[in-house]
Coordinates of C-alpha atoms and ligand atoms in Angstrom, one line a residue:
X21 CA 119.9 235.6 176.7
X22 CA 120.0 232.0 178.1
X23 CA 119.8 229.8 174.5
X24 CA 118.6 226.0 174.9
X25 CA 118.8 223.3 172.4
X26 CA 116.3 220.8 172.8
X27 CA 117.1 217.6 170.9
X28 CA 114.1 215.7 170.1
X29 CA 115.6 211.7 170.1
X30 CA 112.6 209.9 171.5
X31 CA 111.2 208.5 167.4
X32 CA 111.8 204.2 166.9
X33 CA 114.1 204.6 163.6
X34 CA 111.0 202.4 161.8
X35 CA 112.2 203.5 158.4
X36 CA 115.8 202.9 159.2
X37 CA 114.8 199.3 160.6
X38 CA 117.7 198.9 163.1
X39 CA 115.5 197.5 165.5
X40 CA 116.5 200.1 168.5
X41 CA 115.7 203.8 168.6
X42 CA 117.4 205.8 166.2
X43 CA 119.4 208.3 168.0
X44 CA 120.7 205.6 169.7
X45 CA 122.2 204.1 166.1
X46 CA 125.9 204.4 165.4
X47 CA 127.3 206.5 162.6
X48 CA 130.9 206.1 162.3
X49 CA 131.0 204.3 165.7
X50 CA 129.2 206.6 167.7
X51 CA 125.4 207.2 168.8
X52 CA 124.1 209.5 166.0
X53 CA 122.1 211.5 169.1
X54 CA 126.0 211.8 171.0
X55 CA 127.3 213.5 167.0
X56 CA 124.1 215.6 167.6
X57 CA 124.7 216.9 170.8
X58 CA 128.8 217.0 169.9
X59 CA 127.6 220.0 167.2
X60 CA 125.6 222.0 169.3
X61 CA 128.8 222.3 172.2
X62 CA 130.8 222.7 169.0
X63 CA 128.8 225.7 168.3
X64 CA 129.9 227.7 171.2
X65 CA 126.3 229.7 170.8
X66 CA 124.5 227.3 172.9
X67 CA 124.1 227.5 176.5
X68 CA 121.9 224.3 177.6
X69 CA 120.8 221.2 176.2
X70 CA 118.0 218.7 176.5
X71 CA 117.4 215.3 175.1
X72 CA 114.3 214.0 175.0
X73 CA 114.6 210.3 174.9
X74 CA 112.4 206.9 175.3
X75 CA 111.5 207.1 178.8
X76 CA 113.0 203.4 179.3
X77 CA 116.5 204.9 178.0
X78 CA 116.8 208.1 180.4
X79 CA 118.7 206.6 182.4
X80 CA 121.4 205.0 180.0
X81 CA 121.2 207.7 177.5
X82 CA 123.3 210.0 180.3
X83 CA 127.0 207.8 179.8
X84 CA 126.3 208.3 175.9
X85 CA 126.8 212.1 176.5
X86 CA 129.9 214.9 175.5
X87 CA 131.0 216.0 179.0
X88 CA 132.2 219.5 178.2
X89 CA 130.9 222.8 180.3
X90 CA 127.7 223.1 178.4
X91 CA 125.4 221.2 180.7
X92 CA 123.1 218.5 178.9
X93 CA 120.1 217.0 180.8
X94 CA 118.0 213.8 180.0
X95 CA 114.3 213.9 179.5
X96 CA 111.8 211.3 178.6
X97 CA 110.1 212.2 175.1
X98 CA 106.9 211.2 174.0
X99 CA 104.7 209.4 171.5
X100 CA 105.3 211.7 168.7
X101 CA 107.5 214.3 168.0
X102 CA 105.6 217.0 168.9
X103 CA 104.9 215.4 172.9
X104 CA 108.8 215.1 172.7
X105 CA 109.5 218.7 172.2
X106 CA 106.4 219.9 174.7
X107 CA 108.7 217.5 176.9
X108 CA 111.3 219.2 176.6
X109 CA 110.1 222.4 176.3
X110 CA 108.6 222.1 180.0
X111 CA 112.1 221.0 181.1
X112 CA 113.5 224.8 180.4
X113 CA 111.3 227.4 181.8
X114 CA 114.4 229.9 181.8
X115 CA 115.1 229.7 178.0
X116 CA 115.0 233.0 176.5
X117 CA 115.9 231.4 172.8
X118 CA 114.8 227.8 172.1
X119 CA 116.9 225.9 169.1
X120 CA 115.0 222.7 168.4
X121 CA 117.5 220.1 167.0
X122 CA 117.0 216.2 165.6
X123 CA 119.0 213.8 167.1
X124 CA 118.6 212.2 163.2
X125 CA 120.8 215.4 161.6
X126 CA 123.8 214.1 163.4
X127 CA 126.3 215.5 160.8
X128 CA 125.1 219.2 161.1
X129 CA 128.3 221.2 161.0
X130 CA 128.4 223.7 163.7
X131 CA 128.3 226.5 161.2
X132 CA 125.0 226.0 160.3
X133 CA 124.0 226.3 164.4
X134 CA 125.6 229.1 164.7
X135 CA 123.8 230.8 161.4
X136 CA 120.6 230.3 162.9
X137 CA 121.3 231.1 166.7
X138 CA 122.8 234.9 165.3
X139 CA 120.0 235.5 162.9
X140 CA 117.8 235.0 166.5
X141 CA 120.2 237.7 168.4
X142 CA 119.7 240.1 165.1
X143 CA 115.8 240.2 166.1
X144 CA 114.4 237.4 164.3
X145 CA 111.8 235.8 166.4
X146 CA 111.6 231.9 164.3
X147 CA 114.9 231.4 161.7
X148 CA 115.2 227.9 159.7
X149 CA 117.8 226.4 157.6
X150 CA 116.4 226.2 153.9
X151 CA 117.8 225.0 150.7
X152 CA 116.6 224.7 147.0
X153 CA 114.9 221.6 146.1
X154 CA 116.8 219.9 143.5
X155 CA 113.7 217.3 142.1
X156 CA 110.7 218.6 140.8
X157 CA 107.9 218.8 143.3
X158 CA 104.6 217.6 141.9
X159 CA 101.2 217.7 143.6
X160 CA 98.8 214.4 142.8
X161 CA 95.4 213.3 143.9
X162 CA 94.6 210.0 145.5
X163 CA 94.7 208.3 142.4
X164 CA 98.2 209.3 141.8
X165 CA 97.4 211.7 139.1
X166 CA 99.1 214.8 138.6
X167 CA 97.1 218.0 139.9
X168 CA 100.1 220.5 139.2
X169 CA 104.0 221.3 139.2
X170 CA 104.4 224.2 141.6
X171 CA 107.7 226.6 140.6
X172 CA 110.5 225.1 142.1
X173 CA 112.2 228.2 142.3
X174 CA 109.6 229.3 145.3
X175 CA 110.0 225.9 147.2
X176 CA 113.0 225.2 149.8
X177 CA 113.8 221.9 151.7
X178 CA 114.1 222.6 155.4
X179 CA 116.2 221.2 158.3
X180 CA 116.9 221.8 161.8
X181 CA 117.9 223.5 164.3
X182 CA 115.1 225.5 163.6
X183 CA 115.4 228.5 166.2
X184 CA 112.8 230.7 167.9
X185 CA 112.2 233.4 170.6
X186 CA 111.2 230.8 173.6
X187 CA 108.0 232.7 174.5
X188 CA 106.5 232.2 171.0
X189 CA 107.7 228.8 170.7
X190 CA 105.7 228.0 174.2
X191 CA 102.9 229.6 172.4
X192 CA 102.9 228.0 169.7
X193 CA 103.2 224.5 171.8
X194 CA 100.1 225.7 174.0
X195 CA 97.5 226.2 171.1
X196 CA 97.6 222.1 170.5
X197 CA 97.4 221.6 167.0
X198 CA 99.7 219.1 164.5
X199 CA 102.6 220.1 162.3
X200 CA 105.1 218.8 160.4
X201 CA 107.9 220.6 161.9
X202 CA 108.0 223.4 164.6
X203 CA 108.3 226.4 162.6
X204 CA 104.9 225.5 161.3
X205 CA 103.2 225.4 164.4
X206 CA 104.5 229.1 164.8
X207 CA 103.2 229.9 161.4
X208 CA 100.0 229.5 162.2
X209 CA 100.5 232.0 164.9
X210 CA 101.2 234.5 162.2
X211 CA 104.7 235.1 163.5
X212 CA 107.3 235.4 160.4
X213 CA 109.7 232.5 159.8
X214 CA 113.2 233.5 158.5
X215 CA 115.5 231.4 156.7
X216 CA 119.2 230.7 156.7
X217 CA 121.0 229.0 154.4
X218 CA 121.2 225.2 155.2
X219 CA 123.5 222.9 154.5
X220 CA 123.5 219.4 152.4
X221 CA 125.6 217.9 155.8
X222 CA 122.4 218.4 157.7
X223 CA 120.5 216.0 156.3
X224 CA 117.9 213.9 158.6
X225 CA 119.2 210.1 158.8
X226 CA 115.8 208.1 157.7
X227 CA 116.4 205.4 155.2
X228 CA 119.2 202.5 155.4
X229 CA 120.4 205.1 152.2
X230 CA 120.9 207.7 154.4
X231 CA 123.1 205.3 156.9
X232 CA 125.5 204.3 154.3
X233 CA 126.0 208.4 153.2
X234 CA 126.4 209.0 156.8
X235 CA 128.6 206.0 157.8
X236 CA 131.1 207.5 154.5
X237 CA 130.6 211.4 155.6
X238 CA 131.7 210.4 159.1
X239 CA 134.3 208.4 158.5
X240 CA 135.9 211.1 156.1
X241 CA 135.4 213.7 159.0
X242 CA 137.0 211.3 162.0
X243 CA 140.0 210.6 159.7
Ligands
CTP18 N1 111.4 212.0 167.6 C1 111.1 212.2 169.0 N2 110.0 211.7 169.5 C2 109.1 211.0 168.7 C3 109.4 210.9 167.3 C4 110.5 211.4 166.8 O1 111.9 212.8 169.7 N3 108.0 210.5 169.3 C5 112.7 212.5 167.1 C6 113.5 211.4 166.4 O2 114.3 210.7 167.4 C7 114.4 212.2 165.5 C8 113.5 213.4 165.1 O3 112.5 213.5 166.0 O4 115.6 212.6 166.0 C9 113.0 213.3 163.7 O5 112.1 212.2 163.6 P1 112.2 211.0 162.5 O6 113.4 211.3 161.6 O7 110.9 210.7 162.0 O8 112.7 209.8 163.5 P2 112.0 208.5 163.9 O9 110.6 208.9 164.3 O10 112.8 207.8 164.9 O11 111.9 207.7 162.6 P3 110.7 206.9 161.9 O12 109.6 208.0 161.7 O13 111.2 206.3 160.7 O14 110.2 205.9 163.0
MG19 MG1 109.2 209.7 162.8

């Protein structure tokens, strides 16, 4: 089984507002997309990776990269996620299990790749990380106005690398409609999505907030 970890790293960081791509932001001195990549090798359950990148930064984004004997190869992304994951989806026809990973969750500890990449080689065809929400999740209308408070106990947050069989993935990719994240494209296919156990470490670097937590995790970690 030939797994491949694409690493979508093509978005512009607007909510982050560093002015440059946000893979290509430093967290405790080094490209948050190079931490990224750093975890999958770490992994030892990977075999391949792709980055999908601004197509103006292919050719840079190479001397950002872990040399190690996991081979990583540089694609241009696309407009939105989604176009950067068909991207790089196209760029490994010979994936039998595809992990799709954010550039953005540059702290992800290895563990938590490896959780989802055995719950695929125990049969599951689509795994996620998931953990408990901690607020309470309200639904409102366009006016603001509260429509209902759904059990909490029912909901999870979810992070990446989500993992799937590569052949339902590519369907998945091939029907053409939007999602929020790729395990929902699959759901619409019908197929069942498993969850793992995430981890809070995972978290997807948006806000300046975020940067500060990450800047402090890393330099915790590097010491
Ligand atoms: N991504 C991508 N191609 C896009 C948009 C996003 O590869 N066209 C990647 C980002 O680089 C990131 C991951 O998808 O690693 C999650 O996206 P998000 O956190 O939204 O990152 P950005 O799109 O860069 O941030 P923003 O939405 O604030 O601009
Ligand atoms: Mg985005």
């Amino acid at each position: 089984m030939r797994v491949v970890a694409l690493v979508p790293a093509a978005g512009m960081g607007v909510r982050l507002g560093e002015n440059k791509p946000k893979a290509f932001v430093h967290v405790g001195g080094s490209p948050m997309l190079t931490r990224a990549v750093q975890g999958l090798i770490d992994s030892g359950s990977v075999d391949d990776v792709v980055v999908m990148v601004p197509a103006e930064l292919v050719a840079e984004t190479r001397a950002l990269l872990p040399v190690s004997s996991v081979p990583v190869r540089v694609v241009a992304g696309g407009a939105e996620r989604t176009d950067s994951v068909r991207a790089g989806l196209a760029a490994a026809p010979d994936a039998t299990l595809v992990l799709v990973h954010d550039a953005a969750r540059a702290l992800t500890p290895p563990a938590l790749i490896s959780r989802v990449v055995d719950e695929l080689r125990a049969g599951a065809q689509a795994v996620v990380p998931a953990l408990p929400v901690t607020d309470t999740i309200k639904s409102v209308d366009a006016t603001g106005a509260v429509t209902g408070t759904p059990d909490r106990s029912g909901l999870r947050a979810i992070q990446t690398p989500q993992g799937f069989d590569a052949e339902l993935l590519r369907a998945a990719y091939a029907v053409g409609t939007q999602a929020t994240d790729d395990a929902g494209l699959v759901e619409m296919l019908g197929a069942t999505v498993h969850t793992v156990l995430g981890d809070a470490l995972a978290f997807k670097i948006t806000t300046p907030l975020d940067l500060v937590l990450a800047n402090t995790l890393a330099a915790r970690r590097d010491t």
